[in-house]
Coordinates of C-alpha atoms and ligand atoms in Angstrom, one line a residue:
M1 CA 20.7 28.3 0.2
A2 CA 19.6 24.6 0.1
K3 CA 22.1 22.3 -1.6
P4 CA 20.9 20.1 -4.6
K5 CA 19.2 16.9 -3.5
G6 CA 19.8 13.3 -4.6
Q7 CA 17.1 11.4 -6.5
Y8 CA 15.6 8.4 -4.7
R9 CA 13.4 5.6 -5.8
F10 CA 11.3 3.8 -3.2
S11 CA 10.1 0.4 -2.6
F12 CA 8.1 -1.6 -0.1
G13 CA 6.9 -5.3 0.1
P14 CA 3.3 -6.8 0.0
W15 CA 3.6 -7.8 3.6
N16 CA 3.7 -4.0 4.4
I17 CA 0.1 -3.9 3.6
D18 CA -1.2 -6.5 6.1
E19 CA -4.2 -7.8 7.9
G20 CA -3.2 -6.6 11.2
A21 CA -3.0 -10.0 13.0
D22 CA -0.6 -10.1 16.0
P23 CA 0.2 -12.8 18.5
F24 CA -2.7 -11.8 20.7
G25 CA -5.4 -11.4 18.2
P26 CA -6.7 -12.3 14.7
P27 CA -6.6 -10.3 11.5
V28 CA -8.6 -7.1 11.6
R29 CA -8.5 -6.1 7.9
E30 CA -9.5 -7.9 4.8
P31 CA -6.7 -9.3 2.6
I32 CA -5.8 -7.1 -0.4
P33 CA -4.8 -8.9 -3.7
L34 CA -1.3 -8.5 -4.8
Q35 CA -2.2 -6.6 -8.0
N36 CA -4.0 -4.0 -5.9
K37 CA -1.0 -3.6 -3.7
M38 CA 1.0 -2.9 -6.8
K39 CA -1.5 -0.3 -7.9
T40 CA -1.2 1.3 -4.4
A41 CA 2.5 1.3 -4.8
K42 CA 2.3 3.1 -8.1
K43 CA -0.3 5.6 -6.8
L44 CA 1.9 6.4 -3.8
G45 CA 5.0 7.1 -6.1
F46 CA 6.8 3.9 -5.4
D47 CA 8.9 2.4 -8.3
G48 CA 9.7 -0.9 -6.8
M49 CA 8.3 -3.9 -5.0
Q50 CA 10.2 -6.2 -2.6
F51 CA 9.2 -9.8 -2.4
H52 CA 9.4 -13.0 -0.3
D53 CA 9.5 -16.1 -2.5
D54 CA 6.0 -17.0 -1.3
D55 CA 4.7 -13.5 -2.0
V56 CA 5.3 -14.4 -5.6
V57 CA 4.2 -18.0 -5.3
P58 CA 1.9 -18.6 -2.4
D59 CA 2.2 -22.2 -0.8
I60 CA 5.4 -22.6 -2.6
D61 CA 6.3 -25.9 -0.9
T62 CA 3.4 -27.6 -2.4
K63 CA 4.2 -26.7 -5.9
S64 CA 6.4 -28.3 -8.6
A65 CA 9.2 -26.4 -10.3
S66 CA 7.2 -25.9 -13.5
Q67 CA 4.2 -24.6 -11.5
I68 CA 6.4 -22.2 -9.6
A69 CA 8.0 -20.9 -12.9
K70 CA 4.4 -20.4 -14.3
E71 CA 3.2 -18.5 -11.3
A72 CA 6.4 -16.4 -11.2
T73 CA 6.0 -15.5 -14.8
K74 CA 2.5 -14.3 -14.2
I75 CA 3.7 -12.0 -11.4
K76 CA 6.4 -10.7 -13.7
T77 CA 3.9 -9.8 -16.4
M78 CA 1.8 -8.1 -13.5
L79 CA 4.8 -6.1 -12.5
D80 CA 5.5 -5.0 -16.0
S81 CA 1.9 -4.0 -16.7
E82 CA 1.8 -1.9 -13.4
G83 CA 5.2 -0.4 -14.4
L84 CA 7.0 -1.6 -11.3
V85 CA 10.4 -3.0 -10.9
P86 CA 11.3 -6.0 -8.5
E87 CA 13.9 -4.9 -5.9
F88 CA 14.7 -8.3 -4.4
V89 CA 13.4 -11.7 -3.5
A90 CA 14.0 -13.0 0.0
P91 CA 13.4 -16.7 0.8
R92 CA 11.0 -17.0 3.7
L93 CA 12.9 -19.5 5.7
W94 CA 11.1 -19.2 9.0
F95 CA 7.5 -20.4 8.3
A96 CA 7.7 -24.0 7.1
P97 CA 7.9 -26.9 9.7
E98 CA 11.3 -27.8 8.3
T99 CA 12.7 -24.5 9.7
I100 CA 11.3 -24.7 13.2
D101 CA 14.8 -24.9 14.7
G102 CA 16.7 -23.0 12.0
A103 CA 17.3 -23.1 8.3
Y104 CA 20.9 -23.2 7.2
T105 CA 21.9 -23.9 10.8
N106 CA 19.3 -26.6 11.7
N107 CA 20.7 -29.5 13.7
S108 CA 19.4 -31.9 11.1
A109 CA 21.2 -32.3 7.8
R110 CA 18.0 -33.2 5.9
L111 CA 16.3 -29.9 7.2
R112 CA 19.4 -27.9 6.3
A113 CA 19.2 -29.4 2.7
Y114 CA 15.5 -28.1 2.6
A115 CA 16.7 -24.6 3.4
I116 CA 19.4 -24.6 0.7
D117 CA 16.9 -26.1 -1.8
R118 CA 14.2 -23.5 -1.0
T119 CA 16.8 -20.7 -1.4
T120 CA 17.9 -21.9 -4.9
Q121 CA 14.2 -22.0 -5.8
A122 CA 14.1 -18.4 -4.7
I123 CA 17.0 -17.6 -7.0
D124 CA 15.1 -19.1 -9.9
I125 CA 12.1 -16.8 -9.1
M126 CA 14.5 -13.8 -9.0
N127 CA 15.6 -14.7 -12.6
I128 CA 12.0 -14.9 -13.7
L129 CA 11.1 -11.6 -12.1
G130 CA 14.3 -9.9 -13.4
T131 CA 16.3 -9.0 -10.2
T132 CA 19.8 -10.1 -9.3
S133 CA 19.3 -9.1 -5.6
M134 CA 18.5 -11.7 -2.9
V135 CA 17.9 -10.5 0.7
I136 CA 18.5 -13.0 3.4
W137 CA 17.0 -12.3 6.8
L138 CA 18.4 -15.1 9.0
A139 CA 15.3 -15.3 11.1
R140 CA 15.8 -18.6 12.9
E141 CA 19.6 -18.8 12.7
G142 CA 20.3 -18.6 16.3
T143 CA 19.1 -20.1 19.5
Y144 CA 16.3 -20.2 22.0
I145 CA 18.8 -21.7 24.6
R146 CA 22.5 -21.4 24.1
E147 CA 23.3 -25.1 24.6
S148 CA 21.1 -26.2 21.6
K149 CA 23.6 -25.2 18.9
V150 CA 27.4 -24.8 18.4
A151 CA 27.8 -21.1 17.7
R152 CA 31.1 -21.3 15.7
K153 CA 29.6 -24.1 13.6
Q154 CA 26.5 -22.0 12.9
V155 CA 28.6 -19.1 11.5
L156 CA 30.4 -21.6 9.1
Q157 CA 27.1 -23.2 8.1
I158 CA 25.7 -19.8 7.0
R159 CA 29.0 -19.1 5.2
D160 CA 28.7 -22.4 3.4
A161 CA 25.1 -21.7 2.4
I162 CA 26.0 -18.3 1.0
N163 CA 28.8 -19.9 -1.0
A164 CA 26.5 -22.5 -2.4
F165 CA 24.1 -19.7 -3.6
L166 CA 27.0 -17.6 -5.1
A167 CA 28.0 -20.7 -7.0
Y168 CA 24.5 -21.6 -8.0
D169 CA 24.1 -18.3 -10.0
P170 CA 27.1 -16.2 -10.7
K171 CA 24.9 -13.2 -11.5
I172 CA 23.3 -12.8 -8.0
R173 CA 24.2 -10.5 -5.2
I174 CA 23.3 -11.4 -1.6
L175 CA 22.2 -8.7 0.8
I176 CA 22.4 -9.9 4.5
E177 CA 19.7 -8.3 6.7
P178 CA 20.8 -8.7 10.4
K179 CA 18.5 -8.6 13.4
P180 CA 19.6 -9.4 17.0
N181 CA 16.6 -11.3 18.2
E182 CA 12.9 -12.3 17.5
P183 CA 11.8 -14.9 16.7
V184 CA 15.0 -16.4 18.3
D185 CA 16.2 -15.3 21.6
S186 CA 19.8 -14.7 20.3
A187 CA 20.5 -14.4 16.6
I188 CA 24.0 -15.5 15.4
I189 CA 24.4 -12.8 12.7
S190 CA 22.9 -10.1 14.9
T191 CA 24.4 -6.8 13.8
I192 CA 25.7 -5.1 10.7
G193 CA 29.2 -5.7 11.9
H194 CA 28.5 -9.4 11.9
A195 CA 26.9 -9.2 8.4
V196 CA 29.9 -7.4 6.9
G197 CA 32.3 -9.9 8.6
L198 CA 30.3 -12.8 7.0
S199 CA 30.6 -11.0 3.6
Y200 CA 34.3 -11.1 3.9
M201 CA 34.3 -14.8 4.8
S202 CA 32.4 -15.7 1.7
D203 CA 34.0 -16.9 -1.6
D204 CA 33.1 -13.6 -3.3
P205 CA 32.8 -10.6 -1.0
M206 CA 32.2 -8.3 -3.9
R207 CA 28.9 -10.1 -4.2
V208 CA 27.8 -10.1 -0.5
G209 CA 26.6 -6.9 1.1
C210 CA 24.1 -5.7 3.6
L211 CA 20.7 -4.3 4.2
V212 CA 20.3 -2.1 7.3
E213 CA 16.8 -2.0 8.9
S214 CA 16.4 0.9 11.3
A215 CA 14.4 -1.0 13.9
H216 CA 16.8 -3.9 13.9
S217 CA 19.6 -1.6 14.7
V218 CA 17.6 -0.1 17.5
L219 CA 16.7 -3.5 18.8
A220 CA 20.5 -4.1 19.0
G221 CA 21.0 -1.0 21.0
L222 CA 22.7 0.7 18.1
D223 CA 22.2 3.9 16.0
P224 CA 20.7 3.1 12.6
S225 CA 22.7 5.9 10.9
D226 CA 26.0 4.6 12.4
D227 CA 25.1 1.2 11.1
M228 CA 24.5 2.6 7.7
A229 CA 27.8 4.6 7.8
Y230 CA 29.6 1.4 8.8
A231 CA 28.3 -0.5 5.9
L232 CA 28.9 2.5 3.6
A233 CA 32.5 2.6 4.7
H234 CA 32.8 -1.0 3.4
D235 CA 30.9 -0.1 0.2
K236 CA 28.3 -2.8 1.4
L237 CA 25.1 -0.7 1.9
W238 CA 23.1 -2.2 -0.8
S239 CA 19.6 -1.6 0.6
V240 CA 17.8 -0.2 3.6
H241 CA 14.6 -0.9 5.4
L242 CA 13.6 2.3 6.8
N243 CA 11.1 2.3 9.8
D244 CA 11.1 3.2 13.4
Q245 CA 11.3 1.5 16.8
G246 CA 10.6 2.5 20.4
N247 CA 13.6 1.1 22.2
M248 CA 14.4 -2.6 22.8
K249 CA 11.0 -4.3 22.7
F250 CA 9.2 -6.4 20.0
D251 CA 10.0 -5.5 16.5
Q252 CA 7.5 -2.8 15.8
D253 CA 8.2 -1.6 12.2
K254 CA 6.7 1.7 13.0
S255 CA 6.5 4.5 10.4
F256 CA 9.7 6.1 9.5
G257 CA 10.5 8.9 11.9
S258 CA 7.4 8.4 14.0
Y259 CA 9.2 7.6 17.2
N260 CA 12.6 9.5 16.9
L261 CA 12.7 12.2 14.3
R262 CA 16.2 13.2 14.9
R263 CA 17.4 9.6 14.6
A264 CA 15.5 9.5 11.2
F265 CA 17.1 12.8 10.2
N266 CA 20.5 11.3 10.7
Q267 CA 19.7 8.3 8.6
V268 CA 18.5 10.5 5.7
R269 CA 21.6 12.6 6.1
V270 CA 24.0 9.7 6.0
L271 CA 22.4 8.3 2.9
E272 CA 22.3 11.7 1.1
E273 CA 25.8 12.7 2.1
Y274 CA 27.3 9.5 0.8
A275 CA 25.4 9.5 -2.4
Y276 CA 23.3 6.5 -1.5
G277 CA 21.1 5.5 -4.5
R278 CA 23.5 6.8 -7.2
N279 CA 24.3 3.1 -8.1
G280 CA 20.7 2.1 -8.3
E281 CA 20.2 1.3 -4.4
W282 CA 16.6 1.6 -3.3
V283 CA 15.1 3.4 -0.3
G284 CA 13.1 0.4 0.9
L285 CA 10.5 0.7 3.7
D286 CA 9.7 -2.1 6.0
V287 CA 6.7 -0.6 7.9
K288 CA 3.6 -1.9 9.5
A289 CA 0.2 -0.3 9.9
M290 CA -1.0 0.0 13.6
R291 CA -3.6 -2.7 14.3
T292 CA -6.2 0.1 14.9
Q293 CA -6.3 1.0 11.2
K294 CA -9.2 0.2 9.1
K295 CA -8.7 -1.2 5.6
A296 CA -9.5 2.0 3.8
V297 CA -6.6 3.8 5.7
G298 CA -4.3 0.8 6.0
T299 CA -1.6 2.3 3.8
K300 CA -1.0 5.7 5.5
H301 CA 2.0 4.4 7.2
I302 CA 3.7 3.8 3.8
S303 CA 2.8 7.2 2.4
N304 CA 3.6 8.9 5.7
S305 CA 7.0 7.2 5.8
K306 CA 7.9 8.3 2.3
Q307 CA 6.8 11.8 3.0
T308 CA 8.8 12.0 6.2
F309 CA 11.9 10.9 4.3
L310 CA 11.3 13.6 1.7
Y311 CA 10.7 16.3 4.4
L312 CA 13.8 15.2 6.3
L313 CA 15.7 15.4 3.0
D314 CA 14.8 19.1 2.9
K315 CA 16.1 19.4 6.4
V316 CA 19.3 17.7 5.4
T317 CA 20.0 19.9 2.3
S318 CA 19.0 23.1 4.1
L319 CA 21.3 22.5 7.2
N320 CA 23.8 25.2 7.7
T321 CA 26.9 23.1 7.5
D322 CA 29.2 26.1 7.8
L323 CA 27.6 26.9 11.2
E324 CA 27.8 23.3 12.1
A325 CA 31.6 23.3 11.2
E326 CA 32.2 26.4 13.3
L327 CA 30.5 24.9 16.3
I328 CA 32.4 21.7 15.9
K329 CA 35.6 23.7 15.7
A330 CA 34.8 25.5 18.9
R331 CA 33.7 22.2 20.4
D332 CA 30.5 23.8 21.5
Y333 CA 28.3 20.8 21.2
E334 CA 25.5 22.2 23.4
E335 CA 25.0 25.0 20.9
L336 CA 25.2 22.4 18.1
D337 CA 22.6 20.5 19.8
R338 CA 20.4 23.5 20.0
Y339 CA 20.9 24.5 16.4
I340 CA 20.1 20.9 15.2
L341 CA 16.8 20.9 17.4
C342 CA 15.8 24.4 16.2
H343 CA 16.5 23.3 12.6
L344 CA 14.3 20.2 13.0
M345 CA 11.5 22.1 14.7
G346 CA 11.5 24.8 12.1
K347 CA 12.3 27.5 14.7
K348 CA 14.5 30.5 13.9
Y349 CA 17.9 30.0 15.2
Ligands
XUL1 C1 11.9 -9.2 9.6 C2 12.1 -8.4 8.4 C3 11.8 -9.1 7.2 C4 12.8 -8.9 6.1 C5 12.6 -9.6 4.8 O1 12.1 -8.4 10.8 O2 12.4 -7.3 8.5 O3 10.6 -8.7 6.7 O4 12.9 -7.5 5.8 O5 12.6 -11.0 5.0
MN2 MN1 13.1 -5.9 7.0

């Protein structure tokens, strides 16, 4: 008998429906307006949208505070009319000329001030959209060559930046999304362990948590479900970016489960078994369509990922955990391996 399942709500970001440009070639799909992306989200059964600050206010650096507020208010109205909730806002701290050599850890005090300023602006946008969650992916906080930055100082600079944001708005929560490399050679907050450690260094650890992205864990040579479990053990798994990744290469953002179904099963399992989502946490996707895809079918990676999650949820709740416990007791892990594979392949065991 299958056990009762948890209820999940799903989100993705506008960048997950993209034009297919890569470092070797130009866009291959026409851009889609934000409102149409919202309609797609709703149609595919998503309740939330994730945003970068400049997804909400394009060309943000050229705009005044009042212009930014006006444009953010427009997007808030759009979200309301489409019946969607904003999950988070993340400052895009890796695109501007000011952040070429890092944001909060730039060697220039003037450029570090830009990054802090840009982030507080993102907090203002969060308030207008109506979310208290800010995701920080520390894209260029790291090095291209080790000697260019002082590692210990970088950690403290990031801590100080986080403290400044906590003080700027006492309502917000910060979710650190670690990634070990790309675009930098070596990121300073590279794994979920680093992110959790940073949280405890902050002025208010209760307001600093984590977002685990499956592909980022794999890029670090780690198992995403173990990273999720680690963050859960600290009560700091506040969001996830489910996707997939074929080993340690460029960040692929493949559809969830498309590369390693068993690894995906174990992610769904850890979320389900530890009641993820019961405190409002979202199942976020961060998936990219293959460049081959034409515009008309450029959202299949999103619907497929959600469907795979739900199918795997069935696999989680229908797992014979009594049998599993027996096999664990007998320490017969070869048999347990066989049972798990049969279960995943839908074969009679
Ligand atoms: C980068 C990445 C980002 C963050 C949001 O690899 O995953 O899209 O999720 O800034
Ligand atoms: Mn991500």
